[in-house]
Amino acid sequence: MLRRPDGELALLDLDRLTVAPPARDLGSFAGDVLARLSAADVAADPAELAPRAWRLLRPLLAGYRSAGGVVAEDDVVTAAARALATRIAEPWRHRVPDAAAHARARRTLARLLPALLLGPPSRTAARPPAHAARPAPLPPSPSSSPSSSSTCGVPPDHVVVDGVAHEVLRGWPRGPGRALLELAAADGSRRGAEVQLDDGAARVTVHPRGVDARLPALADRLALGEKVVVHRPGRRAVLRGSGPDAPFVKVTRRGRAADAARRHHALAGLLDGAARTPRLLWSTDDALATAPLPGLTLLALGRDETADEEALAAAWSGVGRVLATLAAHGTVGGEAEGTDGTGPAPHPGTPALLELPGHDAAAEHATTLAWLDPVRAWGLLPAVGDDVVRDALAPLLTDPPGPRGVLHRDLHEAQVLVAPDGGLGLLDLDTLARGESALDLANLLAHLDLRERQGLLTPRRRARAEEALLGAAAPAPGTLARVPAHLVAARLRLAGVYAMRPRWRTTAVGLLRAALASA
């Protein structure tokens, strides 16, 4: 930005011109200004940084608002912290003397800035009056009190954002003191949030619409008029435009979309007609688009009591054939499917199992505890001793592993579409891996149990579905022997997943008890 002799400003370097939330540019400018604070300034008392930072930010915000702009200060501060984080390496690139100290100062300031400027009033007394402030820290949710041993807060069931009530649809634990949340307003709009749990309180940070530092393509897609279908902060988002033929666009972290596209093509070649996958329209390093597939999800078909029961059983038979097809593609270790004549013969053409990542029993054990341990600590599930949970999961690690093949790893009824002609479509291929075939089978059985507990599937329909699934999958004895251990893990994991969904917390308690009773 240049200032002419007459006081007018000139703007340079328009290579990255785009449409995005205004806080991004304001935060970029503020981050650049704050990056010029010296290392000594940052190393001094952090509390003194707050008034200095506000003296720098206040004229910027005042000028923006005087020109008619509307922006929340929280959004600008968050964007400024992210801009600072992108400038950490600049002292080295510019060969600044004592570059390491300056880089550390920028990293420290980027980490402290939101807390300094948006934290408790005692630390931000110099903060100017808010024009569009976001909610204050939330107390623990009244619907879920922590257990007596819990020192953390509890994730909230509802969050108010700019005066609008948002329901917590679901969440993802990120260790003992942090969780990602997906919020939904009454108009159907969704947005991501994070909650920090500490000292008996829960502090929620709501992501400004379209802003996710790890998903930079999200704002670009929203600018095109697409709506968020799912937003998992920092991980991925799914968006879609209007109209029945509008593609689904998945936004990922850098490099993840390219991997997903490769797995998508790989699975399409493996299924041998057992199911269709969405047609991949385009992909970049951090986004990919797929054409919609026709039909209803198998979940919707099962809960529709007017739907033909035979059609439902036929669809579950189709899912069984999908499992058999995936199990037949390559085996590494364990008993190969089909070697005893009870399943399909191993597929001859799967070189190196498509270089898919491995997912063994130890990885599944870790995934289960990553979901279950935090929600137990937060008191969202009944108090159960660590030894009880570990004993229930022990067979997963101690019993001999079963036959291996290609895994979907997140296969359930909402990932399967049933077309009008009865054909199946398979969705969400991000978690494709190599592993024990019993994992996908157990996950499907655990979901059938879950749907009955939710009242979304009658006991009779569940029994027909299980019969059709197992009959068509024709799992080898080694796979059947491993199903009980994987079923316990799947139920425990689902207990953690649904404990993070306030609507289904009672169902999660039932899953936990069923898993421990069957172990």
XYZ file of C-alpha atoms in Angstrom:
519
model
C 0.000 0.000 0.000
C 1.404 3.380 -1.076
C 0.529 6.796 0.277
C 0.682 9.539 -2.345
C 1.777 13.104 -1.558
C -1.879 14.219 -1.633
C -2.796 11.642 1.018
C -4.559 9.216 -1.329
C -3.715 5.523 -1.091
C -2.710 3.144 -3.855
C -3.050 -0.629 -3.664
C -0.423 -2.915 -5.152
C -0.034 -6.615 -5.934
C -3.482 -7.911 -6.880
C -2.391 -11.435 -7.852
C -4.428 -13.062 -5.066
C -7.622 -11.087 -5.509
C -10.613 -13.193 -4.464
C -13.974 -13.084 -2.695
C -13.789 -13.905 1.006
C -14.974 -12.670 4.429
C -13.714 -9.107 5.076
C -12.003 -10.150 8.305
C -9.376 -11.944 6.228
C -7.882 -8.758 4.742
C -8.326 -6.795 7.968
C -6.617 -9.575 9.872
C -3.841 -9.811 7.281
C -3.138 -6.094 7.576
C -3.298 -6.195 11.381
C -1.054 -9.260 11.478
C 1.536 -7.477 9.356
C 1.505 -4.466 11.677
C 1.722 -6.622 14.803
C 4.577 -8.638 13.302
C 6.666 -5.464 13.440
C 6.624 -5.449 17.238
C 10.122 -6.198 18.459
C 11.118 -9.402 20.181
C 11.738 -7.358 23.333
C 8.182 -6.005 23.223
C 6.744 -9.506 23.083
C 9.124 -10.867 25.724
C 7.966 -8.192 28.193
C 4.817 -8.567 30.316
C 2.212 -10.095 27.947
C -0.559 -8.118 29.665
C 1.043 -4.938 28.326
C 0.637 -6.203 24.788
C -3.156 -5.946 24.899
C -3.401 -2.121 25.040
C -0.581 -1.761 22.494
C -2.292 -4.151 20.105
C -5.646 -2.410 20.488
C -4.004 0.969 19.804
C -2.837 -0.509 16.492
C -6.145 -2.230 15.654
C -8.601 0.456 16.751
C -7.920 2.942 13.891
C -8.115 0.115 11.340
C -11.525 -1.042 12.608
C -12.778 2.521 12.984
C -11.847 3.341 9.392
C -13.511 0.200 8.078
C -16.731 0.905 9.971
C -16.796 4.594 9.043
C -16.849 3.486 5.401
C -19.924 1.334 6.093
C -18.237 -1.996 6.771
C -19.599 -4.468 9.331
C -17.252 -6.920 10.974
C -16.918 -8.700 14.305
C -13.786 -7.838 16.227
C -13.365 -11.475 17.222
C -13.127 -12.445 13.554
C -10.453 -9.815 12.895
C -8.403 -10.855 15.917
C -8.598 -14.512 14.915
C -7.555 -13.662 11.353
C -4.718 -11.472 12.670
C -3.383 -14.367 14.756
C -3.461 -16.621 11.699
C -1.722 -13.986 9.603
C 0.972 -13.682 12.259
C 1.455 -17.437 12.186
C 2.139 -17.308 8.433
C 4.864 -14.703 9.021
C 6.897 -16.679 11.551
C 9.584 -17.618 9.015
C 9.987 -14.117 7.558
C 12.888 -13.056 9.821
C 14.975 -15.911 8.377
C 13.941 -15.212 4.798
C 14.798 -11.537 5.209
C 18.042 -12.327 7.067
C 17.080 -10.177 10.046
C 19.711 -10.106 12.797
C 18.757 -12.467 15.641
C 16.118 -14.014 13.387
C 15.427 -16.867 15.810
C 14.350 -14.472 18.577
C 12.073 -12.563 16.214
C 10.525 -15.789 14.904
C 9.886 -16.989 18.457
C 8.296 -13.646 19.295
C 5.918 -13.902 16.338
C 5.001 -17.468 17.217
C 4.347 -16.460 20.835
C 2.256 -13.464 19.833
C 0.222 -15.516 17.333
C -0.540 -17.998 20.101
C -1.364 -15.383 22.753
C -3.215 -12.822 20.661
C -6.777 -14.240 20.841
C -6.503 -14.776 24.603
C -4.967 -11.328 25.134
C -7.575 -9.450 23.126
C -10.654 -11.642 23.560
C -10.040 -13.186 26.967
C -11.506 -12.325 30.381
C -12.188 -8.577 30.981
C -9.479 -8.404 33.646
C -6.862 -9.073 30.967
C -8.436 -6.981 28.220
C -9.518 -3.839 30.003
C -8.146 -1.776 27.131
C -10.438 -3.483 24.620
C -12.817 -1.018 22.944
C -16.592 -1.620 23.053
C -17.647 -4.565 20.917
C -19.837 -3.898 17.891
C -20.494 -7.517 17.000
C -19.101 -9.567 19.821
C -19.394 -13.305 20.005
C -20.627 -15.148 23.111
C -18.752 -15.104 26.366
C -17.329 -18.313 27.811
C -20.092 -20.812 28.447
C -20.692 -22.609 31.744
C -20.958 -26.366 31.731
C -24.059 -27.597 29.938
C -26.913 -28.040 32.439
C -28.036 -31.201 30.680
C -24.732 -32.966 31.313
C -22.966 -32.618 34.625
C -19.368 -33.808 34.924
C -18.481 -36.827 36.975
C -17.049 -36.322 40.416
C -13.564 -37.122 39.136
C -13.719 -34.685 36.233
C -11.809 -31.399 36.520
C -12.758 -30.207 33.036
C -15.887 -28.492 31.856
C -18.456 -30.173 29.666
C -19.043 -29.468 25.958
C -22.238 -27.412 25.568
C -25.437 -28.642 23.947
C -26.299 -25.213 22.505
C -24.300 -22.118 21.569
C -25.597 -18.612 20.860
C -23.742 -16.878 18.022
C -24.532 -13.236 17.256
C -27.877 -13.642 18.985
C -28.791 -16.798 17.040
C -29.208 -20.113 18.869
C -27.216 -22.985 17.394
C -27.634 -26.638 18.294
C -24.535 -28.770 18.721
C -25.037 -31.490 16.128
C -21.903 -33.475 16.840
C -18.377 -33.194 18.087
C -14.922 -34.711 17.814
C -12.718 -35.002 20.918
C -9.185 -33.751 20.514
C -7.612 -34.977 23.715
C -8.789 -34.465 27.310
C -9.338 -30.698 27.135
C -10.450 -29.829 23.625
C -13.146 -30.781 21.138
C -14.281 -29.703 17.702
C -17.997 -28.984 17.281
C -20.425 -28.704 14.401
C -23.229 -26.201 15.039
C -26.550 -25.837 13.228
C -29.015 -22.951 13.287
C -32.763 -23.267 12.736
C -32.348 -22.137 9.109
C -30.161 -25.170 8.408
C -26.885 -23.255 8.209
C -23.885 -24.920 9.781
C -20.585 -23.714 11.126
C -17.597 -25.057 12.969
C -16.459 -24.281 16.494
C -13.919 -25.406 19.074
C -14.350 -25.789 22.803
C -11.584 -25.639 25.392
C -12.440 -27.431 28.635
C -10.573 -26.466 31.764
C -11.148 -25.575 35.429
C -14.781 -26.626 35.309
C -15.657 -24.285 32.435
C -16.102 -24.569 28.690
C -14.923 -21.761 26.431
C -16.292 -21.904 22.902
C -14.595 -20.282 19.927
C -16.929 -20.065 16.945
C -15.297 -20.058 13.540
C -16.322 -17.053 11.440
C -18.280 -18.220 8.437
C -15.922 -19.523 5.816
C -12.777 -19.047 7.902
C -10.758 -22.141 8.711
C -7.001 -21.708 8.721
C -6.407 -25.332 7.754
C -9.096 -25.335 5.045
C -8.342 -22.211 2.984
C -10.519 -23.393 0.087
C -13.642 -23.280 2.283
C -14.070 -19.512 1.944
C -13.605 -19.715 -1.823
C -16.381 -22.306 -2.156
C -18.749 -20.298 0.032
C -18.049 -17.238 -2.105
C -19.385 -19.224 -5.062
C -22.715 -19.644 -3.289
C -22.272 -23.216 -2.079
C -23.729 -24.220 1.283
C -21.990 -26.174 4.015
C -23.279 -29.724 4.419
C -20.659 -30.778 6.984
C -17.822 -28.829 8.594
C -15.291 -30.592 10.745
C -13.021 -27.707 11.802
C -9.443 -28.037 10.675
C -10.127 -31.389 9.023
C -12.621 -31.227 6.191
C -15.851 -29.686 4.930
C -18.461 -30.789 2.417
C -20.393 -28.187 0.446
C -23.000 -28.227 -2.272
C -24.625 -25.707 -4.585
C -28.329 -25.511 -5.371
C -30.156 -27.890 -7.682
C -30.456 -31.681 -7.822
C -27.466 -32.037 -10.154
C -25.130 -29.822 -8.133
C -21.902 -31.663 -7.273
C -20.654 -32.288 -3.771
C -17.390 -30.472 -3.093
C -15.125 -31.792 -0.362
C -12.543 -29.374 1.033
C -9.548 -30.877 2.820
C -6.181 -29.871 4.189
C -3.414 -29.384 1.655
C -2.499 -32.638 -0.070
C -5.385 -34.649 1.384
C -7.718 -34.168 -1.589
C -5.145 -35.574 -3.984
C -4.838 -38.695 -1.800
C -8.621 -38.989 -1.619
C -8.878 -38.763 -5.409
C -6.366 -41.590 -5.825
C -8.268 -43.788 -3.382
C -11.508 -42.924 -5.133
C -10.183 -44.151 -8.471
C -8.668 -47.231 -6.822
C -11.896 -48.341 -5.160
C -13.932 -47.761 -8.291
C -11.699 -50.319 -10.011
C -11.911 -52.790 -7.131
C -15.672 -53.051 -6.731
C -16.195 -55.060 -9.912
C -19.779 -53.859 -10.254
C -20.774 -54.649 -6.658
C -21.443 -50.940 -6.115
C -20.930 -47.624 -7.836
C -18.826 -44.767 -6.579
C -19.577 -41.106 -7.314
C -18.039 -39.848 -10.554
C -15.028 -37.681 -9.788
C -15.470 -34.387 -11.669
C -12.271 -32.596 -10.697
C -9.714 -32.458 -7.922
C -7.033 -30.086 -6.672
C -4.555 -30.294 -3.839
C -7.196 -29.352 -1.257
C -10.616 -29.944 -2.839
C -12.448 -32.417 -5.038
C -15.915 -32.540 -6.571
C -18.088 -35.571 -7.208
C -21.352 -35.944 -9.077
C -24.381 -36.965 -7.000
C -25.508 -40.572 -7.108
C -29.208 -41.458 -7.405
C -31.196 -43.030 -4.617
C -31.860 -42.985 -0.884
C -29.403 -43.877 1.818
C -29.802 -47.346 3.245
C -30.482 -45.613 6.566
C -33.465 -43.749 5.101
C -34.755 -46.909 3.426
C -34.587 -48.848 6.701
C -36.435 -46.254 8.752
C -39.218 -45.919 6.164
C -41.758 -48.468 7.408
C -43.678 -48.213 4.127
C -40.650 -49.410 2.169
C -40.753 -52.983 0.939
C -38.986 -55.331 3.371
C -37.708 -57.503 0.547
C -36.123 -54.502 -1.124
C -34.409 -53.688 2.161
C -33.107 -57.255 2.487
C -31.888 -57.161 -1.125
C -29.986 -53.955 -0.424
C -28.296 -55.494 2.607
C -27.386 -58.512 0.501
C -25.744 -56.076 -1.878
C -23.720 -54.619 0.997
C -22.626 -58.147 1.867
C -21.390 -58.622 -1.697
C -19.436 -55.374 -1.391
C -17.725 -56.754 1.730
C -16.954 -60.027 -0.027
C -15.467 -58.148 -2.987
C -13.268 -55.979 -0.788
C -12.165 -58.978 1.279
C -11.097 -60.801 -1.888
C -8.687 -58.039 -2.928
C -5.311 -58.933 -1.534
C -4.363 -60.347 1.824
C -1.253 -59.623 3.820
C -0.909 -61.813 6.887
C -3.693 -63.877 8.412
C -5.936 -66.334 6.650
C -6.905 -65.413 3.099
C -10.614 -65.194 2.408
C -11.789 -68.121 0.353
C -8.972 -70.501 1.155
C -11.382 -72.813 2.953
C -13.986 -72.701 0.206
C -16.452 -70.620 2.239
C -15.760 -67.250 0.632
C -14.755 -65.738 -2.685
C -11.396 -66.632 -4.136
C -8.655 -64.032 -3.642
C -8.539 -61.491 -6.426
C -5.456 -61.955 -8.595
C -4.835 -58.377 -9.606
C -4.270 -56.169 -6.595
C -0.596 -55.128 -6.741
C 0.678 -54.049 -3.329
C -2.921 -53.595 -2.199
C -2.951 -50.315 -4.147
C -0.400 -48.942 -1.682
C -3.208 -48.300 0.774
C -2.239 -47.502 4.364
C -2.489 -50.289 6.911
C -4.954 -50.222 9.799
C -4.349 -53.006 12.303
C -5.939 -53.956 15.619
C -3.619 -51.627 17.548
C -4.731 -48.678 15.407
C -8.398 -49.567 15.937
C -7.764 -49.892 19.685
C -6.208 -46.397 19.734
C -9.072 -44.940 17.675
C -11.636 -46.384 20.077
C -9.938 -44.924 23.149
C -9.448 -41.562 21.431
C -13.235 -41.308 21.232
C -14.141 -42.954 24.516
C -11.622 -41.646 27.060
C -12.367 -37.898 26.689
C -16.161 -38.253 26.866
C -15.800 -40.438 29.962
C -13.557 -37.816 31.554
C -16.140 -35.120 30.769
C -18.909 -37.141 32.427
C -20.923 -37.584 29.230
C -21.063 -41.336 29.894
C -21.478 -43.252 33.166
C -18.348 -43.618 35.260
C -16.569 -46.833 34.269
C -13.117 -47.820 35.447
C -10.235 -47.726 32.994
C -9.499 -51.352 33.789
C -13.033 -52.377 32.768
C -12.689 -50.670 29.386
C -9.201 -52.070 28.779
C -10.320 -55.574 29.696
C -13.240 -55.328 27.278
C -10.890 -54.280 24.470
C -8.111 -56.755 25.337
C -9.181 -59.507 22.877
C -8.756 -57.044 20.035
C -5.013 -57.037 20.759
C -4.429 -60.480 22.259
C -6.462 -62.795 20.024
C -4.962 -63.906 16.690
C -5.717 -61.474 13.829
C -8.128 -62.502 11.105
C -8.012 -62.397 7.300
C -7.111 -59.081 5.739
C -8.371 -57.259 2.695
C -9.395 -53.779 1.610
C -11.405 -51.827 4.203
C -13.763 -48.891 3.892
C -13.227 -48.317 7.661
C -16.329 -46.129 8.068
C -18.941 -48.288 6.392
C -22.506 -47.832 7.640
C -25.991 -47.286 6.210
C -25.580 -43.537 5.691
C -22.606 -44.263 3.402
C -24.644 -46.557 1.135
C -27.144 -45.289 -1.460
C -29.857 -47.509 -2.890
C -30.824 -46.468 -6.427
C -34.348 -46.917 -7.855
C -33.067 -49.905 -9.836
C -31.746 -51.521 -6.641
C -28.078 -50.789 -7.406
C -25.834 -49.546 -4.626
C -23.625 -46.494 -4.392
C -20.745 -46.163 -1.940
C -19.799 -42.809 -0.406
C -16.957 -41.268 1.596
C -13.842 -43.158 0.588
C -11.313 -41.099 2.578
C -10.578 -43.852 5.102
C -9.832 -46.664 2.649
C -7.117 -48.924 4.082
C -5.801 -52.475 4.445
C -6.853 -54.418 7.489
C -8.917 -57.196 8.999
C -12.121 -57.792 7.057
C -13.933 -58.321 10.367
C -13.666 -54.577 11.077
C -16.100 -53.462 8.336
C -18.478 -56.327 9.099
C -18.497 -55.570 12.835
C -18.983 -51.877 12.174
C -22.103 -52.618 10.108
C -23.482 -54.934 12.784
C -22.823 -52.326 15.472
C -24.688 -49.723 13.422
C -27.676 -52.033 13.015
C -27.756 -52.339 16.809
C -27.469 -48.556 17.068
C -30.355 -47.919 14.650
C -32.659 -50.205 16.574
C -31.774 -48.398 19.805
C -32.468 -45.071 18.088
C -35.879 -46.283 16.962
C -34.847 -45.945 13.324
C -35.087 -49.669 12.580
C -37.601 -52.213 13.866
C -36.276 -55.413 15.480
C -37.704 -57.449 12.600
C -36.001 -55.304 9.958
C -32.743 -55.415 11.868
C -32.884 -59.226 11.952
C -33.625 -59.403 8.204
C -30.779 -57.000 7.487
C -28.261 -58.999 9.543
C -29.343 -62.252 7.908
C -29.023 -60.798 4.409
C -25.678 -59.142 5.174
C -24.027 -62.239 6.618
C -25.488 -64.526 3.971
C -24.077 -62.503 1.086
C -20.750 -61.628 2.739
C -20.067 -65.321 3.466
C -17.175 -64.433 5.786
C -14.459 -67.020 6.338
C -14.249 -68.695 9.754
C -11.237 -66.573 10.647
C -13.221 -63.412 10.010
C -16.222 -64.631 12.012
C -13.928 -65.486 14.907
C -12.700 -61.884 15.010
C -16.121 -60.225 14.762
C -16.869 -60.289 18.543
C -13.675 -58.396 19.430
C -14.234 -55.835 16.680
C -17.912 -55.544 17.621
C -17.000 -54.569 21.189
C -14.579 -51.947 19.844
C -17.162 -50.610 17.381
C -19.841 -50.285 20.074
C -17.437 -48.520 22.448
C -16.312 -46.168 19.699
C -19.932 -45.408 18.745
C -20.712 -44.758 22.412
C -18.035 -42.044 22.324
C -19.248 -40.693 18.970
C -22.895 -40.414 20.032
C -22.087 -39.079 23.490
C -20.844 -36.016 21.567
C -24.297 -35.680 19.959
C -26.603 -34.298 22.665
C -29.740 -35.687 21.054
C -28.448 -39.267 21.264
C -26.579 -39.266 24.559
C -28.985 -41.721 26.204
C -28.492 -44.075 23.265
C -24.733 -43.795 23.750
C -25.115 -44.952 27.345
C -26.968 -48.043 26.113
C -24.215 -48.819 23.623
C -21.577 -48.544 26.326
C -23.426 -50.941 28.605
C -24.103 -53.401 25.777
C -20.427 -53.403 24.764
C -19.194 -54.066 28.293
C -21.839 -56.718 28.899
C -20.867 -58.611 25.747
C -17.103 -58.458 26.370
